[in-house]
Coordinates of C-alpha atoms and ligand atoms in Angstrom, one line a residue:
M1403 CA 16.0 -17.5 22.5
D1404 CA 12.8 -17.2 20.3
A1405 CA 12.4 -17.2 16.5
E1406 CA 12.4 -13.4 16.4
D1407 CA 15.6 -13.1 18.3
R1408 CA 17.2 -15.6 16.0
A1409 CA 16.0 -13.7 12.9
L1410 CA 17.4 -10.4 14.3
D1411 CA 20.7 -12.1 15.1
A1412 CA 20.9 -13.7 11.7
G1413 CA 20.4 -10.3 10.1
G1414 CA 23.1 -8.7 12.2
L1415 CA 20.7 -6.3 13.9
R1416 CA 22.7 -5.5 17.0
N1417 CA 21.1 -2.2 17.9
D1418 CA 18.9 -2.8 20.9
A1419 CA 16.6 0.1 20.3
A1420 CA 16.0 -1.2 16.7
R1421 CA 15.4 -4.7 18.1
A1422 CA 12.8 -3.3 20.6
F1423 CA 11.1 -1.4 17.8
V1424 CA 10.8 -4.6 15.7
R1425 CA 9.5 -6.6 18.6
Q1426 CA 6.8 -4.0 19.5
W1427 CA 5.5 -3.8 15.9
A1428 CA 5.7 -7.5 15.2
A1429 CA 3.5 -8.1 18.2
H1430 CA 1.1 -5.6 16.8
T1431 CA 0.9 -6.5 13.1
Q1432 CA 1.4 -10.2 13.7
P1433 CA 3.6 -11.3 10.8
A1434 CA 4.3 -15.0 10.3
A1435 CA 8.1 -14.3 10.2
V1436 CA 10.6 -11.5 10.7
E1437 CA 13.6 -11.0 8.4
V1438 CA 16.3 -8.4 8.5
V1439 CA 17.5 -7.4 5.0
S1440 CA 20.6 -5.8 3.5
A1441 CA 21.7 -4.8 0.0
A1442 CA 23.6 -8.2 -0.2
D1443 CA 20.2 -10.0 -0.1
D1444 CA 19.1 -8.5 -3.5
A1445 CA 19.7 -11.5 -5.7
R1446 CA 17.9 -13.9 -3.4
L1447 CA 15.0 -11.6 -2.9
V1448 CA 14.7 -11.0 -6.6
A1449 CA 14.6 -14.8 -7.2
E1450 CA 11.9 -15.1 -4.5
A1451 CA 9.9 -12.3 -6.1
L1452 CA 10.1 -14.0 -9.5
A1453 CA 9.0 -17.4 -8.0
A1454 CA 6.1 -15.7 -6.2
G1455 CA 4.9 -13.9 -9.3
E1456 CA 5.5 -10.5 -7.8
F1457 CA 8.1 -9.8 -10.5
A1458 CA 8.2 -10.8 -14.2
P1459 CA 11.5 -10.9 -16.0
V1460 CA 12.7 -8.2 -18.4
T1461 CA 15.7 -9.0 -20.7
G1462 CA 19.1 -8.2 -19.3
G1463 CA 18.4 -9.0 -15.7
R1464 CA 15.7 -6.4 -15.1
Y1465 CA 12.2 -6.9 -13.6
Y1466 CA 8.7 -5.8 -14.0
A1467 CA 5.8 -5.4 -11.5
R1468 CA 2.3 -4.0 -11.7
S1469 CA 0.6 -2.3 -8.7
Y1470 CA -3.0 -2.6 -7.7
V1471 CA -5.0 -0.5 -10.2
K1472 CA -6.2 2.0 -7.6
D1473 CA -2.7 2.3 -6.1
T1474 CA -0.6 4.1 -8.7
A1475 CA 0.6 7.3 -7.1
R1476 CA 1.0 9.4 -4.0
S1477 CA -2.3 10.5 -2.4
E1478 CA -1.8 14.0 -1.0
E1479 CA -5.3 14.1 0.6
R1480 CA -4.5 11.0 2.6
T1481 CA -1.0 12.2 3.7
F1482 CA -0.7 13.9 7.1
V1483 CA 1.9 15.4 9.3
A1484 CA 1.1 14.8 13.0
T1485 CA 2.8 16.3 16.1
S1486 CA 1.8 17.1 19.7
N1487 CA 2.0 20.9 19.1
P1488 CA -0.9 22.6 17.3
A1489 CA 1.5 25.4 16.3
D1490 CA 2.9 23.0 13.8
R1491 CA -0.2 23.2 11.7
G1492 CA 0.5 24.8 8.3
V1493 CA -1.5 25.5 5.2
Y1494 CA -0.2 22.5 3.2
N1495 CA 1.0 19.9 5.8
N1496 CA -2.5 18.4 6.6
W1497 CA -1.6 18.6 10.3
L1498 CA -3.3 16.4 12.8
P1499 CA -2.9 16.0 16.5
A1500 CA -0.6 12.9 17.1
D1501 CA -2.7 11.5 19.9
E1502 CA -5.8 11.5 17.6
V1503 CA -4.4 10.0 14.5
K1504 CA -1.9 7.5 15.9
P1505 CA -4.6 5.2 17.5
V1506 CA -6.5 5.3 14.2
V1507 CA -3.6 4.0 12.2
E1508 CA -2.5 1.6 14.9
R1509 CA -6.0 0.0 14.8
L1510 CA -5.9 -0.4 11.0
M1511 CA -2.4 -2.0 11.3
A1512 CA -3.4 -4.5 14.1
G1513 CA -2.9 -8.0 12.8
A1514 CA -2.7 -6.7 9.3
S1515 CA 0.5 -8.5 8.4
R1516 CA -0.8 -11.9 9.3
G1517 CA 0.6 -14.7 7.1
K1518 CA 3.3 -12.3 5.7
T1519 CA 6.9 -11.7 6.4
M1520 CA 7.9 -8.5 8.2
Y1521 CA 11.0 -7.3 6.5
V1522 CA 13.3 -5.1 8.6
I1523 CA 15.1 -2.6 6.4
P1524 CA 17.9 -0.7 8.3
Y1525 CA 18.9 2.2 6.0
L1526 CA 20.8 5.5 5.7
M1527 CA 19.5 8.5 3.8
A1528 CA 22.9 10.1 3.1
P1529 CA 26.3 9.1 1.9
P1530 CA 28.0 7.7 5.0
G1531 CA 29.8 10.1 7.3
T1532 CA 28.0 13.4 6.4
P1533 CA 27.7 16.2 9.0
L1534 CA 24.0 15.4 9.1
D1535 CA 24.6 11.7 9.9
A1536 CA 22.5 12.0 13.1
W1537 CA 19.3 12.5 11.0
A1538 CA 20.0 10.1 8.2
A1539 CA 19.5 6.6 9.8
G1540 CA 16.2 4.8 9.7
V1541 CA 14.5 1.4 10.1
E1542 CA 11.6 0.6 7.8
L1543 CA 9.4 -2.3 8.6
T1544 CA 7.4 -3.5 5.6
D1545 CA 5.3 -6.5 4.7
S1546 CA 6.1 -6.2 1.0
R1547 CA 9.1 -7.9 -0.7
V1548 CA 8.7 -5.6 -3.7
V1549 CA 9.1 -2.6 -1.4
V1550 CA 12.3 -4.1 0.0
L1551 CA 13.7 -4.4 -3.5
H1552 CA 12.9 -0.8 -4.3
M1553 CA 14.5 0.4 -1.0
I1554 CA 17.7 -1.6 -1.8
R1555 CA 18.0 0.5 -4.9
M1556 CA 16.9 3.9 -3.5
A1557 CA 18.7 3.9 -0.1
R1558 CA 21.8 2.5 1.5
V1559 CA 20.5 -0.6 3.1
G1560 CA 22.1 -2.8 5.8
A1561 CA 22.3 -3.2 9.6
E1562 CA 25.8 -1.8 9.6
H1563 CA 24.3 1.7 9.2
L1564 CA 22.8 1.4 12.7
D1565 CA 26.1 0.4 14.3
R1566 CA 27.8 3.8 13.9
L1567 CA 25.1 6.0 15.5
A1568 CA 26.3 8.5 18.2
D1569 CA 22.9 8.0 19.9
P1570 CA 21.9 4.4 19.1
S1571 CA 18.2 5.1 19.6
H1572 CA 18.3 8.1 17.2
F1573 CA 16.9 6.7 14.0
V1574 CA 13.6 7.2 12.2
R1575 CA 11.1 4.5 12.9
G1576 CA 9.0 3.6 9.8
V1577 CA 6.1 1.2 9.7
H1578 CA 4.7 0.3 6.3
V1579 CA 1.7 -2.1 6.2
T1580 CA 0.2 -2.7 2.8
G1581 CA -3.3 -3.6 3.9
D1582 CA -6.0 -5.3 1.9
L1583 CA -5.8 -3.0 -1.2
E1584 CA -9.1 -4.2 -2.6
R1585 CA -11.0 -3.1 0.5
L1586 CA -9.6 0.3 1.3
G1587 CA -12.1 2.5 -0.4
Q1588 CA -9.5 4.5 -2.3
G1589 CA -10.8 7.9 -3.3
T1590 CA -14.2 7.4 -1.6
P1591 CA -15.4 9.1 1.6
D1592 CA -14.6 5.9 3.4
D1593 CA -10.9 5.9 2.4
K1594 CA -8.9 3.9 4.9
R1595 CA -5.5 4.9 3.7
Y1596 CA -3.3 6.8 6.1
F1597 CA 0.2 8.1 5.4
V1598 CA 1.3 9.8 8.6
T1599 CA 4.6 11.3 9.7
V1600 CA 4.6 11.8 13.4
A1601 CA 7.3 14.3 13.0
D1602 CA 8.1 15.2 16.7
E1603 CA 8.4 11.4 17.5
R1604 CA 10.3 10.6 14.3
L1605 CA 7.8 7.9 13.6
I1606 CA 6.3 7.2 10.2
L1607 CA 3.1 5.1 9.9
H1608 CA 2.0 4.3 6.3
F1609 CA -1.0 2.1 5.7
G1610 CA -2.8 1.2 2.5
S1611 CA -0.5 1.3 -0.5
S1612 CA 2.5 -0.4 -1.9
Y1613 CA 3.4 2.3 -4.4
G1614 CA 6.3 4.8 -4.5
G1615 CA 6.7 7.3 -1.8
N1616 CA 3.6 5.8 0.0
A1617 CA 5.6 2.7 0.7
L1618 CA 9.4 3.5 0.3
L1619 CA 9.5 5.4 3.6
G1620 CA 13.1 6.5 3.2
K1621 CA 12.3 8.7 0.2
I1622 CA 9.8 11.4 0.8
A1623 CA 8.4 10.5 4.2
H1624 CA 11.9 10.5 5.8
G1625 CA 14.0 12.2 3.2
L1626 CA 11.6 15.2 2.9
R1627 CA 8.9 15.5 5.5
Q1628 CA 10.7 14.1 8.5
A1629 CA 14.1 15.6 7.4
S1630 CA 12.6 19.1 6.9
Y1631 CA 11.1 18.9 10.4
D1632 CA 14.4 17.7 11.8
G1633 CA 16.2 20.4 10.0
Q1634 CA 14.2 23.1 11.7
A1635 CA 14.1 21.4 15.1
S1636 CA 17.9 21.1 15.1
G1637 CA 18.4 24.4 13.3
R1638 CA 21.0 22.6 11.2
F1639 CA 19.7 22.0 7.6
L1640 CA 17.0 22.2 5.0
A1641 CA 15.5 19.2 3.2
E1642 CA 14.0 20.1 -0.2
Q1643 CA 12.5 18.4 -3.2
F1644 CA 15.5 19.6 -5.4
M1645 CA 17.6 18.2 -8.1
L1646 CA 21.4 18.7 -7.8
I1647 CA 24.0 18.9 -10.6
G1648 CA 27.5 19.9 -11.2
I1649 CA 28.7 21.7 -14.4
R1650 CA 32.4 21.1 -15.2
D1651 CA 34.3 23.5 -17.4
K1652 CA 37.1 21.4 -18.9
E1653 CA 39.0 24.4 -19.9
T1654 CA 39.3 25.8 -16.3
G1655 CA 38.9 22.5 -14.5
R1656 CA 36.3 24.2 -12.3
T1657 CA 33.0 22.5 -11.4
R1658 CA 30.0 24.6 -10.3
H1659 CA 27.0 23.2 -8.6
I1660 CA 23.3 24.1 -9.0
C1661 CA 20.3 22.7 -7.1
G1662 CA 16.7 23.5 -7.7
G1663 CA 13.1 22.9 -7.2
F1664 CA 10.6 21.8 -9.9
P1665 CA 7.1 20.4 -9.0
S1666 CA 6.9 16.6 -9.2
A1667 CA 7.2 15.2 -12.7
S1668 CA 8.4 18.4 -14.3
G1669 CA 11.6 17.0 -15.7
K1670 CA 14.1 17.1 -12.8
T1671 CA 15.5 13.7 -13.9
N1672 CA 16.0 14.9 -17.4
L1673 CA 17.7 18.0 -16.2
A1674 CA 20.1 16.1 -13.9
M1675 CA 21.0 13.6 -16.6
M1676 CA 21.3 16.2 -19.4
M1677 CA 23.9 15.8 -22.0
P1678 CA 25.5 19.0 -23.3
P1679 CA 24.6 19.8 -26.9
P1680 CA 27.4 18.8 -29.4
A1681 CA 28.7 22.3 -29.8
L1682 CA 29.3 22.6 -26.0
A1683 CA 30.3 19.0 -25.2
G1684 CA 33.9 19.7 -25.9
R1685 CA 34.1 22.1 -23.1
Y1686 CA 31.4 21.2 -20.6
E1687 CA 30.3 18.1 -18.7
V1688 CA 27.1 17.9 -16.6
H1689 CA 27.4 15.7 -13.5
Y1690 CA 24.4 14.1 -11.8
L1691 CA 24.2 14.4 -8.1
G1692 CA 20.5 14.0 -7.5
D1693 CA 17.2 14.3 -9.2
D1694 CA 14.6 14.5 -6.4
I1695 CA 15.9 15.4 -2.9
A1696 CA 18.7 17.6 -1.6
W1697 CA 19.7 18.3 2.0
L1698 CA 21.3 21.8 2.4
Y1699 CA 23.4 23.0 5.3
L1700 CA 26.0 25.7 6.1
N1701 CA 29.5 24.3 6.1
D1702 CA 32.3 25.6 8.3
D1703 CA 33.8 27.4 5.3
G1704 CA 30.7 29.7 5.3
R1705 CA 29.2 28.3 2.1
V1706 CA 26.0 26.4 1.5
Y1707 CA 26.6 22.7 0.8
A1708 CA 24.1 20.1 -0.4
F1709 CA 24.0 16.4 -0.9
N1710 CA 21.5 13.9 -2.3
P1711 CA 20.3 11.6 0.5
E1712 CA 19.1 9.0 -2.0
N1713 CA 21.0 6.1 -3.5
G1714 CA 18.9 5.6 -6.6
V1715 CA 16.5 7.1 -9.1
F1716 CA 12.7 6.6 -9.1
G1717 CA 12.1 8.2 -12.4
V1718 CA 9.0 8.9 -14.5
A1719 CA 9.1 6.5 -17.5
K1720 CA 6.8 8.5 -19.7
D1721 CA 8.7 10.3 -22.5
T1722 CA 12.0 8.9 -21.5
N1723 CA 13.9 7.9 -24.7
E1724 CA 17.3 8.1 -26.4
R1725 CA 16.7 11.7 -27.4
S1726 CA 15.1 13.1 -24.3
N1727 CA 17.4 11.3 -21.8
A1728 CA 20.1 9.0 -23.2
N1729 CA 21.7 8.8 -19.8
A1730 CA 18.5 7.5 -18.3
M1731 CA 18.2 4.9 -21.0
A1732 CA 21.7 3.7 -20.2
A1733 CA 20.9 3.7 -16.5
I1734 CA 18.0 1.4 -17.0
G1735 CA 19.6 -0.8 -19.7
A1736 CA 20.6 -4.4 -19.6
G1737 CA 22.7 -5.4 -16.5
T1738 CA 21.4 -2.6 -14.3
G1739 CA 18.9 -4.6 -12.2
T1740 CA 16.2 -1.9 -12.9
L1741 CA 12.7 -2.4 -11.7
F1742 CA 9.9 -1.2 -13.9
T1743 CA 6.4 -0.5 -12.5
N1744 CA 3.1 0.0 -14.3
V1745 CA 4.6 0.3 -17.8
A1746 CA 3.4 -2.1 -20.6
Y1747 CA 4.9 -5.6 -20.6
N1748 CA 5.3 -8.4 -23.1
A1749 CA 5.9 -11.7 -21.4
V1750 CA 7.0 -13.5 -24.6
M1751 CA 9.6 -10.9 -25.5
Q1752 CA 10.3 -10.0 -21.8
E1753 CA 10.2 -6.4 -22.9
V1754 CA 8.7 -3.2 -21.6
W1755 CA 7.3 -0.1 -23.3
W1756 CA 5.9 3.2 -22.2
E1757 CA 4.4 6.2 -24.0
G1758 CA 7.3 8.2 -25.6
R1759 CA 9.8 5.4 -25.5
T1760 CA 9.4 5.3 -29.2
P1761 CA 7.2 7.6 -31.2
Q1762 CA 4.6 4.9 -31.8
P1763 CA 3.8 1.7 -29.7
P1764 CA 5.1 -1.6 -31.1
E1765 CA 3.6 -2.4 -34.5
D1766 CA 2.9 -6.0 -33.6
V1767 CA 0.7 -5.9 -30.5
A1768 CA 0.9 -9.7 -29.9
G1769 CA 1.7 -10.5 -26.3
W1770 CA 1.7 -6.9 -25.1
R1771 CA -0.3 -6.1 -22.0
D1772 CA -1.1 -2.6 -20.7
W1773 CA -0.3 -1.5 -17.2
R1774 CA -3.6 -3.0 -15.9
G1775 CA -2.5 -6.4 -17.2
E1776 CA -5.0 -6.5 -20.1
L1777 CA -4.0 -7.7 -23.5
I1778 CA -3.8 -4.9 -26.1
S1779 CA -5.0 -7.4 -28.7
D1780 CA -8.3 -7.8 -26.7
R1781 CA -9.1 -4.1 -27.4
P1782 CA -11.2 -3.0 -30.3
A1783 CA -8.8 -2.3 -33.2
G1784 CA -9.3 1.4 -33.1
R1785 CA -8.1 1.6 -29.5
Q1786 CA -5.0 -0.6 -29.7
R1787 CA -2.5 2.0 -30.8
S1788 CA -4.6 5.2 -30.8
G1789 CA -2.4 7.1 -28.2
A1790 CA -5.6 8.8 -27.0
A1791 CA -6.3 9.5 -23.4
G1792 CA -7.5 6.4 -21.7
D1793 CA -5.9 4.2 -24.4
E1794 CA -2.3 4.5 -23.0
W1795 CA -0.4 1.3 -22.6
S1796 CA 1.5 2.6 -19.6
H1797 CA 0.2 4.5 -16.6
P1798 CA 1.2 8.2 -16.7
N1799 CA 3.0 7.7 -13.3
S1800 CA 4.7 4.5 -14.3
R1801 CA 8.3 4.5 -13.1
F1802 CA 11.8 2.9 -13.3
T1803 CA 13.9 2.3 -10.3
T1804 CA 17.6 2.1 -10.7
A1805 CA 20.7 2.5 -8.4
L1806 CA 22.8 5.7 -8.7
A1807 CA 25.8 3.6 -9.7
N1808 CA 24.1 2.9 -13.0
V1809 CA 23.9 6.6 -14.0
P1810 CA 26.5 7.3 -16.6
N1811 CA 27.0 11.0 -15.7
L1812 CA 27.2 10.4 -11.9
S1813 CA 29.3 13.0 -10.3
P1814 CA 32.7 12.0 -8.8
E1815 CA 31.5 13.9 -5.8
A1816 CA 28.4 11.7 -5.3
D1817 CA 29.7 10.0 -2.2
N1818 CA 31.6 13.0 -0.8
P1819 CA 30.3 13.1 2.8
L1820 CA 30.5 16.9 2.7
G1821 CA 28.3 17.2 -0.4
V1822 CA 29.1 20.0 -2.8
P1823 CA 29.2 23.8 -2.4
I1824 CA 26.1 25.4 -4.1
D1825 CA 26.7 28.2 -6.6
A1826 CA 23.1 28.7 -7.7
V1827 CA 19.5 27.8 -6.7
I1828 CA 16.9 27.6 -9.4
F1829 CA 13.1 27.2 -9.5
G1830 CA 11.0 26.3 -12.4
G1831 CA 7.6 24.9 -13.3
R1832 CA 5.7 24.2 -16.5
V1833 CA 4.4 27.7 -17.6
R1834 CA 3.2 28.3 -21.1
D1835 CA 3.2 32.1 -21.5
R1836 CA 4.6 34.2 -18.7
E1837 CA 8.0 33.0 -17.5
P1838 CA 11.0 33.8 -19.7
L1839 CA 13.7 31.3 -20.3
I1840 CA 15.7 32.5 -17.3
R1841 CA 15.6 35.4 -14.9
A1842 CA 18.2 35.9 -12.2
L1843 CA 17.2 37.3 -8.9
T1844 CA 19.7 39.5 -7.1
S1845 CA 18.8 39.2 -3.4
L1846 CA 18.1 36.3 -1.1
A1847 CA 14.6 37.6 -0.2
E1848 CA 13.7 37.8 -3.9
G1849 CA 15.0 34.3 -4.5
V1850 CA 13.0 32.9 -1.6
Y1851 CA 10.0 34.9 -2.6
D1852 CA 10.3 33.4 -6.1
G1853 CA 10.5 29.9 -4.7
L1854 CA 7.4 30.5 -2.6
T1855 CA 5.4 31.6 -5.6
L1856 CA 6.5 28.7 -7.8
G1857 CA 3.7 27.0 -9.6
A1858 CA 2.8 24.9 -12.5
E1859 CA 0.0 25.5 -14.9
A1860 CA -3.4 24.2 -13.8
T1861 CA -4.8 22.5 -16.9
F1862 CA -8.2 23.4 -18.0
A1863 CA -9.4 19.8 -17.9
A1864 CA -8.2 19.3 -14.3
E1865 CA -9.0 22.5 -12.5
G1866 CA -11.2 24.6 -14.8
K1867 CA -9.0 27.6 -14.4
D1868 CA -7.0 27.8 -17.5
G1869 CA -3.7 29.6 -17.2
L1870 CA -3.8 30.0 -13.5
L1871 CA -1.0 28.5 -11.5
R1872 CA -1.3 25.7 -9.0
Y1873 CA 1.2 27.1 -6.5
D1874 CA 3.8 24.6 -5.2
P1875 CA 6.1 26.6 -2.9
M1876 CA 9.7 25.5 -3.4
S1877 CA 8.2 22.4 -5.0
M1878 CA 7.5 21.3 -1.4
R1879 CA 3.7 21.6 -1.2
P1880 CA 3.1 17.9 -0.8
F1881 CA 6.1 17.5 1.6
M1882 CA 5.8 20.5 3.9
S1883 CA 6.0 19.4 7.5
Y1884 CA 5.7 22.7 9.4
P1885 CA 4.1 26.1 8.8
E1886 CA 5.2 28.0 5.8
G1887 CA 6.1 31.3 7.6
R1888 CA 8.6 29.4 9.8
Y1889 CA 9.8 27.5 6.7
V1890 CA 10.6 30.7 4.9
Q1891 CA 12.3 32.2 7.9
R1892 CA 14.6 29.1 8.1
W1893 CA 15.6 29.7 4.5
L1894 CA 16.4 33.4 5.1
N1895 CA 18.4 32.5 8.3
L1896 CA 20.4 29.6 6.8
I1897 CA 21.3 31.2 3.5
G1898 CA 21.5 34.6 5.1
R1899 CA 24.5 33.4 7.2
A1900 CA 26.4 32.2 4.1
K1901 CA 29.6 34.1 3.3
R1902 CA 29.2 33.5 -0.4
P1903 CA 25.5 32.9 -0.9
P1904 CA 24.2 31.2 -4.0
V1905 CA 22.6 33.2 -6.8
F1906 CA 18.9 32.5 -7.4
A1907 CA 17.1 32.2 -10.7
H1908 CA 13.8 31.2 -12.2
V1909 CA 13.9 29.1 -15.3
N1910 CA 11.2 27.9 -17.8
W1911 CA 11.8 25.4 -20.5
F1912 CA 8.1 25.2 -21.4
Q1913 CA 7.1 28.4 -23.1
R1914 CA 4.8 27.9 -26.1
D1915 CA 3.5 29.9 -29.0
A1916 CA -0.1 30.5 -29.8
G1917 CA -0.2 27.2 -31.7
G1918 CA 1.0 25.2 -28.6
R1919 CA 4.5 24.6 -30.0
Y1920 CA 7.4 24.8 -27.5
L1921 CA 9.6 27.9 -28.2
W1922 CA 12.7 26.4 -26.6
P1923 CA 14.1 23.0 -27.6
G1924 CA 14.8 22.0 -23.9
Y1925 CA 16.8 19.0 -22.7
G1926 CA 20.6 19.4 -23.3
E1927 CA 20.0 22.9 -24.6
N1928 CA 19.0 23.9 -21.1
L1929 CA 22.7 24.0 -20.3
R1930 CA 22.9 27.4 -22.2
P1931 CA 20.8 29.5 -19.8
L1932 CA 22.5 27.8 -16.8
L1933 CA 25.9 28.8 -18.2
W1934 CA 24.6 32.3 -18.5
L1935 CA 23.5 32.2 -14.9
L1936 CA 27.0 31.1 -13.7
D1937 CA 28.5 33.9 -15.8
F1938 CA 26.1 36.3 -14.2
A1939 CA 27.0 35.1 -10.8
D1940 CA 30.7 35.7 -11.6
G1941 CA 30.0 39.2 -13.0
R1942 CA 31.1 38.2 -16.5
V1943 CA 27.8 39.2 -18.0
E1944 CA 25.4 41.9 -16.9
G1945 CA 22.1 41.0 -18.4
R1946 CA 19.2 43.3 -18.6
Q1947 CA 17.2 44.5 -15.6
T1948 CA 13.5 44.0 -15.9
P1949 CA 10.7 44.3 -13.3
V1950 CA 10.9 40.6 -12.7
G1951 CA 14.6 40.1 -12.5
V1952 CA 17.7 40.2 -14.7
L1953 CA 17.3 38.5 -18.1
P1954 CA 20.1 37.5 -20.5
R1955 CA 20.9 39.8 -23.4
K1956 CA 20.8 37.7 -26.6
E1957 CA 24.5 38.1 -27.2
E1958 CA 25.4 36.9 -23.7
L1959 CA 23.9 33.5 -24.3
R1960 CA 26.1 30.8 -25.8
L1961 CA 24.1 29.9 -28.8
D1962 CA 26.7 28.2 -30.9
G1963 CA 25.3 25.2 -32.7
L1964 CA 21.7 26.1 -31.9
S1965 CA 19.3 26.9 -34.6
I1966 CA 16.4 28.8 -33.2
D1967 CA 14.0 31.3 -34.8
A1968 CA 15.1 34.8 -33.9
A1969 CA 11.6 35.9 -33.1
N1970 CA 11.2 32.9 -30.8
L1971 CA 14.4 33.8 -29.0
D1972 CA 13.2 37.4 -28.5
H1973 CA 10.0 36.1 -27.1
L1974 CA 11.9 33.8 -24.7
L1975 CA 13.9 36.7 -23.4
S1976 CA 11.0 39.1 -22.9
V1977 CA 8.5 39.7 -20.2
D1978 CA 4.8 40.0 -20.7
L1979 CA 4.0 42.8 -18.2
V1980 CA 0.3 42.5 -18.5
R1981 CA 0.3 38.8 -17.8
W1982 CA 2.6 39.4 -14.9
S1983 CA 0.3 42.1 -13.4
L1984 CA -2.5 39.5 -13.3
E1985 CA -0.1 37.0 -11.7
V1986 CA 0.8 39.5 -9.0
E1987 CA -2.8 39.7 -7.9
S1988 CA -3.1 36.0 -7.4
R1989 CA 0.2 35.9 -5.6
E1990 CA -1.1 38.3 -3.1
E1991 CA -3.9 35.9 -2.3
H1992 CA -1.5 33.0 -2.2
L1993 CA 0.9 34.6 0.2
S1994 CA -1.9 35.9 2.5
Q1995 CA -2.7 32.3 3.5
F1996 CA 0.6 32.0 5.3
A1997 CA 0.8 33.1 8.9
G1998 CA 3.9 34.9 10.0
L1999 CA 5.4 35.4 6.6
P2000 CA 8.7 37.3 7.2
E2001 CA 8.6 41.0 6.2
P2002 CA 11.4 40.7 3.6
I2003 CA 9.2 38.4 1.6
W2004 CA 6.3 41.0 1.6
Q2005 CA 8.8 43.6 0.7
A2006 CA 10.0 41.6 -2.3
H2007 CA 6.4 41.1 -3.4
R2008 CA 5.6 44.9 -3.1
R2009 CA 8.8 45.8 -5.0
L2010 CA 7.8 43.5 -7.8
A2011 CA 4.2 44.9 -7.9
Q2012 CA 5.5 48.4 -8.0
A2013 CA 8.2 47.7 -10.6
L2014 CA 5.5 46.1 -12.8
M2015 CA 3.3 49.1 -12.5
G2016 CA 6.2 51.4 -13.3
G2017 CA 7.1 49.2 -16.3
L2018 CA 3.6 49.1 -17.6
G2019 CA 3.1 52.9 -17.3
G2020 CA -0.4 52.4 -18.8
R2021 CA 0.9 50.5 -21.8
T2022 CA -0.2 47.0 -22.6
T2023 CA 2.8 45.8 -24.6
R2024 CA 5.6 43.4 -23.9
S2025 CA 9.0 44.6 -22.6
S2026 CA 11.0 43.2 -25.4
G2027 CA 14.5 41.7 -25.5
T2028 CA 17.5 43.4 -27.0
Ligands
SPV2835 C1 7.2 12.6 -6.5 O1 6.0 12.3 -6.7 O2 7.6 13.8 -6.4 C2 8.1 11.5 -6.4 C3 7.7 10.1 -6.5 O3 9.3 11.8 -6.3 S1 7.1 9.5 -4.9 O4 8.3 9.0 -4.2 O5 6.2 8.5 -5.1 O6 6.6 10.6 -4.2
MN2836 MN1 9.7 14.0 -6.3

């Protein structure tokens, strides 16, 4: 018996296919040692990370790490989906032939873990025992201890998850090799990073990063790209970048469930952790089920069910505070084992800070270092606490990582292997001037069409096209694994078979006035439009038909305890038909990219275009609320 065998035995890895996978890749990347990990190893690995200087302590048993300065976010242009079938090429999936790209990544990984430990992370992306169990198991190999500690929070980790497989070789094989981060040419024509999902082989090869979804392979590589591919290959499910919540009415005892897509970093975590405003808190509770990924399937009872495959939260730190998200602040408080990445850190106080945690950065800058590790006190005085772009203390994509068990409003259904029945599907992006607070869509095709035309505003600085949308279909643009036309057909098929299909709606918390001020207070107040939607689904309110869907009448919204300017409310519940007509033109271009888009989607598009023309009737005014 050799050292590797002993390591696999010690880690309880009995699955022969997993053992063979480890041996094959250990021979290739050449680590100094192999170690199988489970959630029970957390405390020891944390101690090792502290001793090695990979972590710094934060008060209350929490930890801080910085990533390499050029390794702070996902890189969409270096992320690829590969298969052996050219028909899998879509508009957004960066498709490559598997036999071309695999050798390239394998060459980069050869011998690249020398001197390091290869950690073997057996994991499950699902609560145990779901009907989608067969697609939830995986093994990630990584040469980063910090990645292991994140995976322990984000997924269910342990060799036991591989012992229950109906087909013992049916697990996702993930290989993560960090590489020499200072020599990878990030962002140059000679960029050596490759983040590849070989979807038809269920093999994930990620080289050249230790950050977020680039390195935690259970999350978006398996949980979204691989899973959406598996969902269509098996015909069994959809995997979407969706948040998932329950809204409990304490009066009736009934809990309704809503899932929905918002582009990355558009407030899904705040929505899923929202606290009802005081006037509604006596009657309603909002339950967290998930803030980033949902797998949806049709249950035997004829309803669409969903569950969150993750076991933790990888949340955006920026603007998280007691007012915006008190549940998140509790979920990352003392005693939670939270990991902070790329926020500002003070080694003397063992404290962290990020933009928006408090209105101003700490008054006394002594000991504080920014996310790059540089002392704030070394900056010129005018740049220490300026808050200006470039002077931030934390990176805009700095994150906290905490286990679901720490989330105060976690749903009692969080571990239910069936998931929860879905009453409504919502889509929303950051849109300044066109999208009303909420508009319900009354058919499946209109709902899917709406998801497909989801977008967030392109900022003038970034894209030079102020006001135009950067489309992000179903909030899945960076995670699409197969062609969009087929993807849409899958949606129509799966939801179309439901006996009680969910209602669809588009929401927008981000409308602004000419001066740039938000018209809607957002956060917990977002419960109000969602309650209206559930009432609408139940036929308790009728709303007002407009060319773009059904909008609430003012008197149908529960506004108790909310002080909002009447003109602002009218604006939030109205539709700018002129703005919409412009939008319809760019939608036509957007949709035309997708081969084989199902006819019902084109019909929904044409219906909207015609309704807008009819509504405009040559006028250039707003269709105003009642
Ligand atoms: C996102 O960017 O949408 C995330 C974070 O959820 S990461 O896992 O890094 O993709
Ligand atoms: Mn996400």
